[in-house]
mmCIF file of C-alpha atoms in Angstrom:
data_model
loop_
_atom_site.group_PDB
_atom_site.id
_atom_site.type_symbol
_atom_site.label_atom_id
_atom_site.label_comp_id
_atom_site.label_asym_id
_atom_site.label_seq_id
_atom_site.Cartn_x
_atom_site.Cartn_y
_atom_site.Cartn_z
ATOM 1 C CA MET E 1 255.924 127.412 94.633
ATOM 2 C CA LEU E 2 253.998 124.151 94.724
ATOM 3 C CA LYS E 3 252.874 124.982 98.207
ATOM 4 C CA PHE E 4 251.591 128.369 96.967
ATOM 5 C CA PHE E 5 249.469 126.786 94.241
ATOM 6 C CA ARG E 6 248.105 124.285 96.693
ATOM 7 C CA THR E 7 247.062 127.133 98.998
ATOM 8 C CA ILE E 8 245.342 128.957 96.112
ATOM 9 C CA ARG E 9 243.555 125.779 95.061
ATOM 10 C CA LYS E 10 242.373 125.178 98.596
ATOM 11 C CA LYS E 11 240.992 128.723 98.856
ATOM 12 C CA LEU E 12 239.191 128.381 95.527
ATOM 13 C CA ILE E 13 237.655 125.114 96.641
ATOM 14 C CA GLU E 14 236.544 126.737 99.887
ATOM 15 C CA GLN E 15 235.103 129.726 98.005
ATOM 16 C CA ASN E 16 233.290 127.364 95.659
ATOM 17 C CA LYS E 17 231.831 125.524 98.646
ATOM 18 C CA VAL E 18 230.666 128.814 100.146
ATOM 19 C CA ARG E 19 229.142 129.831 96.819
ATOM 20 C CA ASN E 20 227.394 126.488 96.507
ATOM 21 C CA TYR E 21 226.138 126.805 100.051
ATOM 22 C CA ILE E 22 224.793 130.302 99.357
ATOM 23 C CA PHE E 23 223.045 129.077 96.199
ATOM 24 C CA TYR E 24 221.643 126.155 98.152
ATOM 25 C CA ALA E 25 220.413 128.448 100.956
ATOM 26 C CA ILE E 26 218.842 130.823 98.442
ATOM 27 C CA GLY E 27 217.186 127.873 96.727
ATOM 28 C CA GLU E 28 215.802 126.658 100.028
ATOM 29 C CA ILE E 29 214.476 130.119 100.837
ATOM 30 C CA LEU E 30 212.859 130.376 97.389
ATOM 31 C CA LEU E 31 211.241 126.982 97.840
ATOM 32 C CA VAL E 32 209.857 128.045 101.225
ATOM 33 C CA VAL E 33 208.564 131.337 99.784
ATOM 34 C CA ILE E 34 207.007 129.563 96.797
ATOM 35 C CA GLY E 35 205.407 127.034 99.140
ATOM 36 C CA ILE E 36 203.970 129.807 101.285
ATOM 37 C CA LEU E 37 202.640 131.612 98.211
ATOM 38 C CA ILE E 38 201.080 128.420 96.883
ATOM 39 C CA ALA E 39 199.516 127.704 100.294
ATOM 40 C CA LEU E 40 198.128 131.246 100.441
ATOM 41 C CA GLN E 41 196.769 130.947 96.923
ATOM 42 C CA VAL E 42 195.133 127.605 97.702
ATOM 43 C CA ASN E 43 193.674 129.102 100.861
ATOM 44 C CA ASN E 44 192.343 132.058 98.854
ATOM 45 C CA TRP E 45 190.844 129.656 96.317
ATOM 46 C CA ASN E 46 189.168 127.720 99.108
ATOM 47 C CA GLU E 47 187.832 130.922 100.682
ATOM 48 C CA ASP E 48 186.575 132.164 97.310
ATOM 49 C CA ARG E 49 184.933 128.785 96.698
ATOM 50 C CA LYS E 50 183.249 128.852 100.124
ATOM 51 C CA ASN E 51 182.101 132.446 99.598
ATOM 52 C CA ARG E 52 180.750 131.571 96.175
ATOM 53 C CA MET E 53 178.899 128.546 97.555
ATOM 54 C CA TYR E 54 177.378 130.742 100.271
ATOM 55 C CA GLU E 55 176.472 133.417 97.746
ATOM 56 C CA VAL E 56 174.811 130.947 95.378
ATOM 57 C CA THR E 57 172.919 129.258 98.220
ATOM 58 C CA MET E 58 171.567 132.537 99.566
ATOM 59 C CA LEU E 59 170.671 133.854 96.119
ATOM 60 C CA GLU E 60 168.845 130.605 95.350
ATOM 61 C CA GLU E 61 166.782 131.027 98.542
ATOM 62 C CA VAL E 62 165.974 134.633 97.693
ATOM 63 C CA ARG E 63 164.955 133.685 94.160
ATOM 64 C CA ARG E 64 162.804 130.780 95.356
ATOM 65 C CA GLU E 65 160.800 133.097 97.627
ATOM 66 C CA LEU E 66 160.752 135.807 94.970
ATOM 67 C CA ILE E 67 159.117 133.408 92.528
ATOM 68 C CA LYS E 68 156.471 132.385 95.079
ATOM 69 C CA ASP E 69 155.615 135.949 96.081
ATOM 70 C CA SER E 70 155.709 137.151 92.480
ATOM 71 C CA GLU E 71 153.250 134.456 91.402
ATOM 72 C CA ILE E 72 150.850 135.398 94.220
ATOM 73 C CA ILE E 73 150.981 139.082 93.302
ATOM 74 C CA GLU E 74 150.598 138.231 89.628
ATOM 75 C CA SER E 75 147.410 136.294 90.406
ATOM 76 C CA TRP E 76 145.985 139.241 92.341
ATOM 77 C CA ILE E 77 146.368 141.823 89.611
ATOM 78 C CA PRO E 78 143.772 140.429 87.120
ATOM 79 C CA ASN E 79 141.327 139.836 89.978
ATOM 80 C CA LEU E 80 141.694 143.415 91.154
ATOM 81 C CA LYS E 81 141.324 144.634 87.583
ATOM 82 C CA SER E 82 138.062 142.716 87.307
ATOM 83 C CA VAL E 83 136.856 144.519 90.448
ATOM 84 C CA GLN E 84 137.980 147.784 88.879
ATOM 85 C CA TYR E 85 135.895 146.910 85.818
ATOM 86 C CA SER E 86 132.892 146.223 88.051
ATOM 87 C CA PHE E 87 133.202 149.674 89.632
ATOM 88 C CA SER E 88 133.204 151.190 86.137
ATOM 89 C CA ALA E 89 130.203 149.058 85.143
ATOM 90 C CA LEU E 90 128.270 150.199 88.227
ATOM 91 C CA ALA E 91 129.057 153.825 87.392
ATOM 92 C CA VAL E 92 127.727 153.288 83.841
ATOM 93 C CA MET E 93 124.551 151.679 85.166
ATOM 94 C CA LYS E 94 124.020 154.595 87.535
ATOM 95 C CA ASN E 95 124.455 157.251 84.844
ATOM 96 C CA ASP E 96 122.721 155.479 81.929
ATOM 97 C CA PRO E 97 119.043 154.695 82.631
ATOM 98 C CA ASN E 98 118.866 152.564 79.478
ATOM 99 C CA HIS E 99 121.790 150.343 80.391
ATOM 100 C CA SER E 100 121.027 146.691 81.148
ATOM 101 C CA LEU E 101 120.969 145.796 84.843
ATOM 102 C CA ASP E 102 121.265 142.037 84.331
ATOM 103 C CA SER E 103 124.787 141.957 85.759
ATOM 104 C CA LEU E 104 124.113 144.383 88.620
ATOM 105 C CA ASP E 105 124.162 141.700 91.300
ATOM 106 C CA ILE E 106 127.384 140.169 89.919
ATOM 107 C CA HIS E 107 129.215 143.503 89.996
ATOM 108 C CA LEU E 108 127.951 144.356 93.466
ATOM 109 C CA GLN E 109 129.031 140.988 94.840
ATOM 110 C CA ARG E 110 132.443 141.398 93.217
ATOM 111 C CA VAL E 111 133.152 144.836 94.652
ATOM 112 C CA ARG E 112 131.812 143.709 97.985
ATOM 113 C CA GLY E 113 133.968 140.604 98.364
ATOM 114 C CA TYR E 114 137.462 141.534 97.214
ATOM 115 C CA GLY E 115 140.456 142.106 99.465
ATOM 116 C CA ILE E 116 144.103 141.091 99.779
ATOM 117 C CA THR E 117 146.659 140.440 102.504
ATOM 118 C CA LEU E 118 150.281 141.061 101.577
ATOM 119 C CA ASN E 119 152.756 138.795 103.381
ATOM 120 C CA ILE E 120 156.060 138.769 101.510
ATOM 121 C CA ASN E 121 158.779 136.502 102.911
ATOM 122 C CA LYS E 122 161.814 138.695 103.617
ATOM 123 C CA SER E 123 163.730 136.123 105.678
ATOM 124 C CA PRO E 124 166.334 135.211 102.994
ATOM 125 C CA TYR E 125 167.104 138.894 102.412
ATOM 126 C CA GLU E 126 167.363 139.544 106.162
ATOM 127 C CA ALA E 127 169.811 136.624 106.446
ATOM 128 C CA ILE E 128 172.002 138.090 103.701
ATOM 129 C CA LYS E 129 171.758 141.522 105.286
ATOM 130 C CA SER E 130 172.845 140.141 108.660
ATOM 131 C CA ALA E 131 175.852 138.364 107.142
ATOM 132 C CA GLY E 132 176.747 141.430 105.063
ATOM 133 C CA LEU E 133 175.406 142.477 101.685
ATOM 134 C CA ASP E 134 178.990 142.803 100.467
ATOM 135 C CA ARG E 135 179.124 139.002 100.319
ATOM 136 C CA ILE E 136 176.975 139.280 97.197
ATOM 137 C CA SER E 137 179.598 139.986 94.531
ATOM 138 C CA ASN E 138 177.269 141.435 91.890
ATOM 139 C CA GLN E 139 176.784 145.083 92.815
ATOM 140 C CA GLU E 140 173.671 145.505 90.664
ATOM 141 C CA ILE E 141 172.000 142.607 92.475
ATOM 142 C CA ARG E 142 173.039 144.089 95.827
ATOM 143 C CA ASN E 143 171.503 147.422 94.883
ATOM 144 C CA ASN E 144 168.291 145.834 93.603
ATOM 145 C CA LEU E 145 167.967 143.657 96.712
ATOM 146 C CA SER E 146 168.293 146.704 98.963
ATOM 147 C CA SER E 147 165.904 148.731 96.821
ATOM 148 C CA LEU E 148 163.237 146.012 96.578
ATOM 149 C CA TYR E 149 163.240 144.737 100.160
ATOM 150 C CA GLY E 150 164.419 147.893 101.890
ATOM 151 C CA TYR E 151 162.027 150.320 100.214
ATOM 152 C CA HIS E 152 159.528 149.106 97.588
ATOM 153 C CA ILE E 153 158.118 146.133 99.515
ATOM 154 C CA GLU E 154 157.876 148.128 102.737
ATOM 155 C CA SER E 155 156.141 150.931 100.850
ATOM 156 C CA VAL E 156 153.555 148.552 99.333
ATOM 157 C CA GLU E 157 152.963 146.819 102.671
ATOM 158 C CA GLU E 158 152.450 150.169 104.363
ATOM 159 C CA TRP E 159 150.012 151.248 101.639
ATOM 160 C CA ILE E 160 147.941 148.057 101.836
ATOM 161 C CA ASN E 161 147.920 147.807 105.630
ATOM 162 C CA GLU E 162 147.411 151.476 106.465
ATOM 163 C CA VAL E 163 145.410 152.824 103.505
ATOM 164 C CA PHE E 164 143.878 150.101 101.393
ATOM 165 C CA ARG E 165 142.579 147.945 104.255
ATOM 166 C CA VAL E 166 141.044 151.007 105.927
ATOM 167 C CA GLU E 167 139.137 151.709 102.727
ATOM 168 C CA LEU E 168 137.978 148.088 102.602
ATOM 169 C CA PHE E 169 136.545 148.388 106.099
ATOM 170 C CA THR E 170 134.817 151.596 105.005
ATOM 171 C CA ARG E 171 133.429 149.756 101.975
ATOM 172 C CA ASN E 172 131.942 147.108 104.255
ATOM 173 C CA ASP E 173 130.274 149.779 106.378
ATOM 174 C CA ILE E 174 128.822 151.415 103.274
ATOM 175 C CA PHE E 175 127.410 148.103 102.052
ATOM 176 C CA TYR E 176 125.618 147.568 105.335
ATOM 177 C CA GLN E 177 124.151 151.044 105.013
ATOM 178 C CA LEU E 178 122.944 150.350 101.465
ATOM 179 C CA PHE E 179 121.720 146.786 101.876
ATOM 180 C CA ASP E 180 120.374 144.402 104.406
ATOM 181 C CA PRO E 181 122.325 141.201 103.612
ATOM 182 C CA VAL E 182 120.327 138.002 104.001
ATOM 183 C CA ALA E 183 122.055 134.866 105.335
ATOM 184 C CA VAL E 184 121.485 131.777 103.170
ATOM 185 C CA PRO E 185 122.888 128.225 103.501
ATOM 186 C CA ASP E 186 125.751 127.329 101.181
ATOM 187 C CA ASP E 187 127.142 124.045 99.836
ATOM 188 C CA THR E 188 129.712 123.749 102.639
ATOM 189 C CA GLY E 189 127.101 123.557 105.381
ATOM 190 C CA GLY E 190 127.738 127.141 106.433
ATOM 191 C CA PHE E 191 126.098 130.399 105.468
ATOM 192 C CA SER E 192 126.749 133.141 102.972
ATOM 193 C CA SER E 193 124.996 136.463 102.576
ATOM 194 C CA GLU E 194 123.005 137.713 99.622
ATOM 195 C CA LEU E 195 122.214 141.299 98.797
ATOM 196 C CA THR E 196 118.589 142.344 98.445
ATOM 197 C CA ILE E 197 118.063 144.883 95.653
ATOM 198 C CA GLU E 198 114.394 145.870 95.534
ATOM 199 C CA ASN E 199 114.684 149.049 93.482
ATOM 200 C CA PRO E 200 117.943 149.722 91.554
ATOM 201 C CA SER E 201 116.882 153.246 90.616
ATOM 202 C CA LEU E 202 116.567 154.191 94.282
ATOM 203 C CA LEU E 203 119.958 152.571 94.921
ATOM 204 C CA PHE E 204 121.605 154.698 92.218
ATOM 205 C CA LYS E 205 120.055 157.894 93.610
ATOM 206 C CA ASN E 206 121.302 157.170 97.111
ATOM 207 C CA PRO E 207 124.288 159.457 97.940
ATOM 208 C CA THR E 208 125.828 156.582 99.871
ATOM 209 C CA PHE E 209 126.103 154.654 96.599
ATOM 210 C CA ASP E 210 128.132 157.562 95.166
ATOM 211 C CA GLU E 211 130.345 157.360 98.228
ATOM 212 C CA LEU E 212 130.872 153.652 97.563
ATOM 213 C CA LEU E 213 132.046 154.321 94.009
ATOM 214 C CA LEU E 214 134.247 157.257 94.943
ATOM 215 C CA ARG E 215 135.861 155.948 98.126
ATOM 216 C CA SER E 216 136.502 152.402 96.954
ATOM 217 C CA SER E 217 137.690 152.856 93.385
ATOM 218 C CA TRP E 218 140.606 155.273 93.913
ATOM 219 C CA PRO E 219 142.607 153.118 96.384
ATOM 220 C CA LEU E 220 141.985 150.118 94.152
ATOM 221 C CA THR E 221 143.578 151.888 91.174
ATOM 222 C CA ASN E 222 146.622 152.837 93.251
ATOM 223 C CA THR E 223 146.907 149.314 94.630
ATOM 224 C CA ILE E 224 146.947 147.777 91.145
ATOM 225 C CA ARG E 225 149.621 150.244 90.052
ATOM 226 C CA ARG E 226 151.807 149.577 93.092
ATOM 227 C CA LEU E 227 151.458 145.805 92.854
ATOM 228 C CA SER E 228 152.233 145.865 89.116
ATOM 229 C CA LYS E 229 155.367 147.901 89.773
ATOM 230 C CA ILE E 230 156.644 145.635 92.541
ATOM 231 C CA HIS E 231 155.837 142.541 90.472
ATOM 232 C CA GLU E 232 157.944 143.925 87.632
ATOM 233 C CA LYS E 233 160.867 144.598 89.981
ATOM 234 C CA MET E 234 160.592 141.063 91.396
ATOM 235 C CA GLU E 235 160.700 139.571 87.899
ATOM 236 C CA ILE E 236 163.763 141.631 86.952
ATOM 237 C CA LEU E 237 165.641 140.705 90.127
ATOM 238 C CA SER E 238 164.707 137.039 89.783
ATOM 239 C CA GLU E 239 166.113 136.977 86.253
ATOM 240 C CA GLN E 240 169.307 138.753 87.344
ATOM 241 C CA ILE E 241 169.820 136.213 90.126
ATOM 242 C CA ALA E 242 169.227 133.312 87.728
ATOM 243 C CA GLN E 243 171.901 134.661 85.372
ATOM 244 C CA GLU E 244 174.339 135.182 88.248
ATOM 245 C CA ILE E 245 173.824 131.635 89.583
ATOM 246 C CA ASN E 246 174.336 130.078 86.141
ATOM 247 C CA GLN E 247 177.652 131.828 85.525
#
């Protein structure tokens, strides 16, 4: 009988050892799994941190160029509006014989000398596009980036380079038909040209003067509208980027 109990006790001890071993093995496995999960999570955190750093860096570059280009466009708009006013003033002088002609030369010089060259820096956007726009987490910013640089800017550049500049060349030709510019020395040691207006009434009756007013004023109006629109979109995107960076 004693031998029987000893056998039972031995088996229980062995079973307890097996149970302890199983618990130990399970614990080891759990520790390994938890370690792997922690390592994966840390790796994900590091990847997210790197992606965020990249995103912020690229957005900062885009915003920096946006601010520069926006300020240039903003400075153009009032100048172009002043030219637009001069066209209107010339039309009033032509149609109102009693209107003062004291500012005639100023308005003619203004409409003669204006012009712009649009050169927006798209390099930061192209860099983001090459790396993948999906790396920008904010979908609204992604959409606005694509819309601004992929459509609106290209549309304005095409308008200015293919329509507006052609009209400016035409304006120059018309001026040479209307006037015989005289070269005079300027303060820089070079020369500038002055317009000779002998008889304003004859100038106003000249059909070429009508052509000047008609051909030059309409593209100017469209240019102001297009530049104002793109300036507004630049300001909105710049503000969105600033908010995203400061989160």
